[in-house]
């Protein structure tokens, strides 16, 4: 028996005009201030504003975008989280076959993605979580398999990283022409993915290139299957952080590595942070007001055929202790959790 909240949730999914969860499934708060872009005037930026909202009574999480079409090239995402929950917005690019199949079914690409990926994914998750009852209607019949045959062909282009409630973050990535899902798959305390609850949208990227310049990094990091290569100490100040994705892999949770900035407050337990980054654990990657740290943004999963690629986080770092962390199982054991400090003195090492 499903109550009113379930009915509202289904309405959100059917009227939202998709989500790719993770890599594949076929077989500024607390000390850092996030900037509005890489220092260029607005008319030279290809910019998308994303507001994260939560309707508690309706049980809906959603994104409000200030545009659904941008030119290809360097694109800055200004992410404004107006909720009490942690959110992010990563960008899977729909393959041509998905668009062709959506047209064949007479559906818009976003609605088609919700029907063939988001809902089946929640169905599979609910069937594996003790105490959850999967909704048979979420097991759709567009394809003979639970997930679409084109699912393996989805590429990932980054997007705003994890951002705590009432925080802001700004991320710049390079987008090729095509149709992109915008989604958050953090879970609520009942085990429903935010994308299933309506936090999903679509952006069309046109073939007309923008004149937005590539950001000029003032802090360089690299990210690979060998771990994070980043300085252990950074001066206070404003940074355009260039995060180079040297290579990628699909981890056991079906996602690739990404990079998120966290502030280490008194009492922050890095073991708890390390555990929380595993979405496939039923009690982790859940936003219920008891998250283990403050998230300040980052660059979501970039997995394309032409790596290396670089994404940028624009942030002002104030004195304190921080860490970079990836959303993969046990990131510490993979070199994907790296602490660093921002000293009060202007120089490094007391200079």
Short mmCIF file of C-alpha atoms in Angstrom, two decimals, residues 67-329:
data_model
loop_
_atom_site.label_atom_id
_atom_site.label_comp_id
_atom_site.label_asym_id
_atom_site.label_seq_id
_atom_site.Cartn_x
_atom_site.Cartn_y
_atom_site.Cartn_z
CA UNK A 67 18.30 28.07 -18.88
CA UNK A 68 17.93 24.72 -20.63
CA UNK A 69 20.14 25.53 -23.62
CA UNK A 70 23.76 26.64 -23.86
CA UNK A 71 26.41 26.80 -26.55
CA UNK A 72 29.09 24.15 -26.61
CA UNK A 73 32.43 24.78 -24.95
CA UNK A 74 33.41 25.98 -21.50
CA UNK A 75 30.30 26.21 -19.33
CA UNK A 76 30.09 27.54 -15.78
CA UNK A 77 27.49 26.13 -13.38
CA UNK A 78 26.47 28.34 -10.47
CA UNK A 79 24.93 25.93 -7.95
CA UNK A 80 22.71 27.37 -5.20
CA UNK A 81 21.54 24.79 -2.66
CA UNK A 82 18.52 26.29 -0.90
CA UNK A 83 17.69 23.14 1.04
CA UNK A 84 18.80 21.47 4.27
CA UNK A 85 20.26 18.56 2.29
CA UNK A 86 23.49 17.77 0.47
CA UNK A 87 23.12 17.86 -3.31
CA UNK A 88 25.24 17.78 -6.45
CA UNK A 89 24.51 17.90 -10.17
CA UNK A 90 26.38 15.61 -12.46
CA UNK A 91 26.09 15.53 -16.23
CA UNK A 92 25.67 12.28 -18.18
CA UNK A 93 25.40 12.85 -21.94
CA UNK A 94 22.69 10.89 -23.73
CA UNK A 95 23.95 8.76 -26.64
CA UNK A 96 22.34 9.07 -30.05
CA UNK A 97 20.49 5.78 -29.68
CA UNK A 98 18.75 7.05 -26.56
CA UNK A 99 17.51 10.10 -28.43
CA UNK A 100 16.37 7.97 -31.37
CA UNK A 101 14.53 5.57 -29.08
CA UNK A 102 12.85 8.44 -27.25
CA UNK A 103 11.62 9.84 -30.56
CA UNK A 104 10.38 6.40 -31.61
CA UNK A 105 8.39 6.13 -28.35
CA UNK A 106 7.00 9.65 -28.78
CA UNK A 107 8.61 10.88 -25.56
CA UNK A 108 10.84 13.82 -24.73
CA UNK A 109 14.42 12.74 -23.89
CA UNK A 110 14.17 13.58 -20.19
CA UNK A 111 10.88 11.81 -19.65
CA UNK A 112 12.20 8.84 -21.60
CA UNK A 113 15.28 8.67 -19.42
CA UNK A 114 13.21 8.77 -16.25
CA UNK A 115 11.04 5.97 -17.64
CA UNK A 116 13.87 3.71 -18.76
CA UNK A 117 16.66 4.44 -16.26
CA UNK A 118 15.60 6.39 -13.17
CA UNK A 119 12.56 4.34 -12.26
CA UNK A 120 14.10 0.93 -13.07
CA UNK A 121 17.14 1.88 -11.03
CA UNK A 122 14.97 2.71 -8.02
CA UNK A 123 13.07 -0.55 -8.57
CA UNK A 124 16.31 -2.53 -8.49
CA UNK A 125 17.54 -0.66 -5.41
CA UNK A 126 14.26 -1.13 -3.55
CA UNK A 127 14.35 -4.85 -4.27
CA UNK A 128 17.76 -5.12 -2.61
CA UNK A 129 17.18 -2.98 0.49
CA UNK A 130 15.63 -4.75 3.48
CA UNK A 131 12.29 -3.22 4.42
CA UNK A 132 11.74 -1.40 1.12
CA UNK A 133 8.93 -2.42 -1.19
CA UNK A 134 9.66 -1.97 -4.90
CA UNK A 135 6.89 -0.47 -6.98
CA UNK A 136 6.06 -2.85 -9.87
CA UNK A 137 5.21 0.15 -12.07
CA UNK A 138 8.85 1.28 -11.87
CA UNK A 139 9.88 -1.88 -13.77
CA UNK A 140 9.01 -0.44 -17.15
CA UNK A 141 8.70 -2.51 -20.34
CA UNK A 142 10.20 -0.30 -23.06
CA UNK A 143 13.06 -2.77 -23.45
CA UNK A 144 13.32 -6.51 -22.88
CA UNK A 145 16.09 -5.88 -20.34
CA UNK A 146 15.73 -3.90 -17.12
CA UNK A 147 18.07 -1.21 -18.48
CA UNK A 148 18.49 0.14 -22.02
CA UNK A 149 21.03 -1.45 -24.39
CA UNK A 150 22.58 2.01 -24.97
CA UNK A 151 23.30 2.50 -21.26
CA UNK A 152 26.94 1.46 -21.65
CA UNK A 153 27.48 4.26 -24.19
CA UNK A 154 26.73 7.14 -21.82
CA UNK A 155 29.63 9.56 -21.27
CA UNK A 156 30.06 11.84 -18.24
CA UNK A 157 31.10 15.48 -18.35
CA UNK A 158 31.40 16.56 -14.71
CA UNK A 159 29.15 19.15 -13.11
CA UNK A 160 28.86 20.76 -9.66
CA UNK A 161 30.17 18.61 -6.82
CA UNK A 162 28.60 17.84 -3.45
CA UNK A 163 27.40 21.03 -1.77
CA UNK A 164 25.95 21.14 1.73
CA UNK A 165 22.61 22.70 2.56
CA UNK A 166 22.37 26.48 2.12
CA UNK A 167 25.75 26.55 0.42
CA UNK A 168 26.83 27.63 -3.04
CA UNK A 169 29.47 26.29 -5.37
CA UNK A 170 30.70 27.13 -8.85
CA UNK A 171 32.12 24.67 -11.38
CA UNK A 172 33.27 25.01 -14.98
CA UNK A 173 33.45 22.11 -17.45
CA UNK A 174 33.86 21.70 -21.21
CA UNK A 175 30.66 20.46 -22.90
CA UNK A 176 30.36 18.92 -26.34
CA UNK A 177 27.13 19.33 -28.34
CA UNK A 178 24.31 17.05 -27.23
CA UNK A 179 21.64 16.41 -24.61
CA UNK A 180 22.72 16.17 -20.97
CA UNK A 181 20.93 14.92 -17.91
CA UNK A 182 21.33 17.03 -14.76
CA UNK A 183 20.79 14.92 -11.65
CA UNK A 184 21.47 14.29 -7.98
CA UNK A 185 21.46 10.72 -6.69
CA UNK A 186 22.10 11.37 -3.01
CA UNK A 187 19.52 9.34 -1.05
CA UNK A 188 16.89 10.54 1.42
CA UNK A 189 16.42 8.80 4.75
CA UNK A 190 13.91 6.34 3.25
CA UNK A 191 16.41 5.16 0.63
CA UNK A 192 14.91 7.01 -2.33
CA UNK A 193 17.33 8.71 -4.69
CA UNK A 194 16.81 12.45 -5.04
CA UNK A 195 16.58 11.98 -8.81
CA UNK A 196 13.64 9.59 -8.28
CA UNK A 197 12.01 12.29 -6.17
CA UNK A 198 12.25 14.83 -9.00
CA UNK A 199 15.78 16.24 -8.78
CA UNK A 200 16.54 15.73 -12.43
CA UNK A 201 16.51 17.94 -15.52
CA UNK A 202 17.97 18.25 -19.00
CA UNK A 203 20.24 20.72 -20.79
CA UNK A 204 20.68 20.93 -24.56
CA UNK A 205 24.14 21.97 -25.74
CA UNK A 206 24.14 23.41 -29.23
CA UNK A 207 26.77 22.93 -31.91
CA UNK A 208 27.34 26.67 -31.99
CA UNK A 209 30.44 27.22 -29.89
CA UNK A 210 30.55 29.87 -27.20
CA UNK A 211 33.36 32.39 -26.80
CA UNK A 212 33.74 31.54 -23.13
CA UNK A 213 37.46 31.10 -22.44
CA UNK A 214 39.06 28.14 -20.75
CA UNK A 215 39.68 29.12 -17.12
CA UNK A 216 43.25 29.96 -16.16
CA UNK A 217 43.97 27.77 -13.13
CA UNK A 218 45.57 29.30 -10.07
CA UNK A 219 45.79 25.92 -8.32
CA UNK A 220 46.43 22.65 -10.18
CA UNK A 221 45.38 19.18 -9.01
CA UNK A 222 45.37 15.86 -10.79
CA UNK A 223 43.13 12.87 -10.27
CA UNK A 224 43.73 9.33 -11.49
CA UNK A 225 43.48 5.68 -10.54
CA UNK A 226 46.73 6.27 -8.63
CA UNK A 227 44.99 8.82 -6.38
CA UNK A 228 44.95 12.59 -5.86
CA UNK A 229 48.03 14.70 -6.55
CA UNK A 230 47.50 17.95 -4.61
CA UNK A 231 49.55 20.25 -2.37
CA UNK A 232 49.39 19.67 1.38
CA UNK A 233 49.30 23.40 2.10
CA UNK A 234 47.66 26.27 0.25
CA UNK A 235 47.65 30.01 0.92
CA UNK A 236 44.36 31.68 1.79
CA UNK A 237 42.67 33.33 -1.16
CA UNK A 238 40.53 32.95 -4.23
CA UNK A 239 41.31 30.03 -6.52
CA UNK A 240 40.33 28.69 -9.89
CA UNK A 241 41.19 25.08 -9.09
CA UNK A 242 42.02 23.05 -12.19
CA UNK A 243 41.27 19.36 -11.55
CA UNK A 244 42.73 17.20 -14.30
CA UNK A 245 41.13 13.80 -14.80
CA UNK A 246 44.13 11.90 -16.13
CA UNK A 247 42.30 8.61 -16.52
CA UNK A 248 39.22 6.78 -15.26
CA UNK A 249 37.84 3.44 -14.23
CA UNK A 250 34.47 2.11 -13.25
CA UNK A 251 34.50 1.18 -9.59
CA UNK A 252 32.48 -1.56 -7.91
CA UNK A 253 29.64 0.94 -7.42
CA UNK A 254 29.56 1.57 -11.20
CA UNK A 255 30.72 5.18 -10.89
CA UNK A 256 34.03 6.77 -11.83
CA UNK A 257 36.11 8.97 -9.59
CA UNK A 258 35.25 12.63 -9.06
CA UNK A 259 36.52 15.20 -6.56
CA UNK A 260 34.77 17.11 -3.76
CA UNK A 261 36.07 19.70 -1.30
CA UNK A 262 35.24 19.34 2.39
CA UNK A 263 35.95 21.47 5.43
CA UNK A 264 37.35 19.61 8.44
CA UNK A 265 35.67 21.04 11.51
CA UNK A 266 36.35 20.10 15.11
CA UNK A 267 34.94 16.64 15.51
CA UNK A 268 35.00 15.68 11.83
CA UNK A 269 35.71 11.94 11.64
CA UNK A 270 37.48 11.09 8.39
CA UNK A 271 36.56 7.42 8.82
CA UNK A 272 32.90 8.45 8.74
CA UNK A 273 33.52 10.62 5.69
CA UNK A 274 35.30 7.71 4.03
CA UNK A 275 32.31 5.43 4.61
CA UNK A 276 29.70 8.00 3.62
CA UNK A 277 31.11 8.30 0.09
CA UNK A 278 29.83 4.82 -0.87
CA UNK A 279 26.35 5.26 -2.34
CA UNK A 280 25.85 1.49 -2.61
CA UNK A 281 25.84 1.05 1.17
CA UNK A 282 22.23 1.33 2.34
CA UNK A 283 23.08 3.58 5.29
CA UNK A 284 25.57 5.83 3.44
CA UNK A 285 25.34 8.68 0.92
CA UNK A 286 22.18 9.66 2.77
CA UNK A 287 21.30 13.29 3.49
CA UNK A 288 19.26 13.36 6.68
CA UNK A 289 20.90 16.17 8.65
CA UNK A 290 23.58 13.86 10.03
CA UNK A 291 26.17 14.09 7.25
CA UNK A 292 29.76 13.64 8.48
CA UNK A 293 31.18 16.89 7.12
CA UNK A 294 30.49 20.13 5.26
CA UNK A 295 30.72 19.81 1.46
CA UNK A 296 31.92 22.86 -0.45
CA UNK A 297 31.54 21.80 -4.08
CA UNK A 298 33.81 20.09 -6.55
CA UNK A 299 33.81 18.50 -10.01
CA UNK A 300 31.65 15.45 -10.61
CA UNK A 301 32.60 12.35 -12.58
CA UNK A 302 34.28 13.05 -15.94
CA UNK A 303 34.44 9.94 -18.11
CA UNK A 304 34.80 10.56 -21.82
CA UNK A 305 36.71 8.89 -24.63
CA UNK A 306 39.19 11.76 -24.88
CA UNK A 307 40.74 11.93 -21.40
CA UNK A 308 42.60 13.72 -19.94
CA UNK A 309 40.09 16.49 -19.38
CA UNK A 310 40.05 19.24 -16.76
CA UNK A 311 37.18 20.64 -14.70
CA UNK A 312 37.39 23.73 -12.50
CA UNK A 313 36.13 24.60 -9.04
CA UNK A 314 36.05 28.33 -8.26
CA UNK A 315 36.40 28.91 -4.54
CA UNK A 316 37.83 31.21 -1.90
CA UNK A 317 39.73 29.32 0.79
CA UNK A 318 39.89 30.74 4.29
CA UNK A 319 42.31 29.51 6.96
CA UNK A 320 41.47 26.07 8.25
CA UNK A 321 41.75 22.37 7.50
CA UNK A 322 40.26 20.78 4.41
CA UNK A 323 40.31 17.62 2.34
CA UNK A 324 39.66 16.46 -1.20
CA UNK A 325 37.62 13.27 -1.47
CA UNK A 326 36.15 11.14 -4.25
CA UNK A 327 32.73 9.51 -4.24
CA UNK A 328 33.93 5.93 -4.55
CA UNK A 329 33.92 3.04 -2.07
#
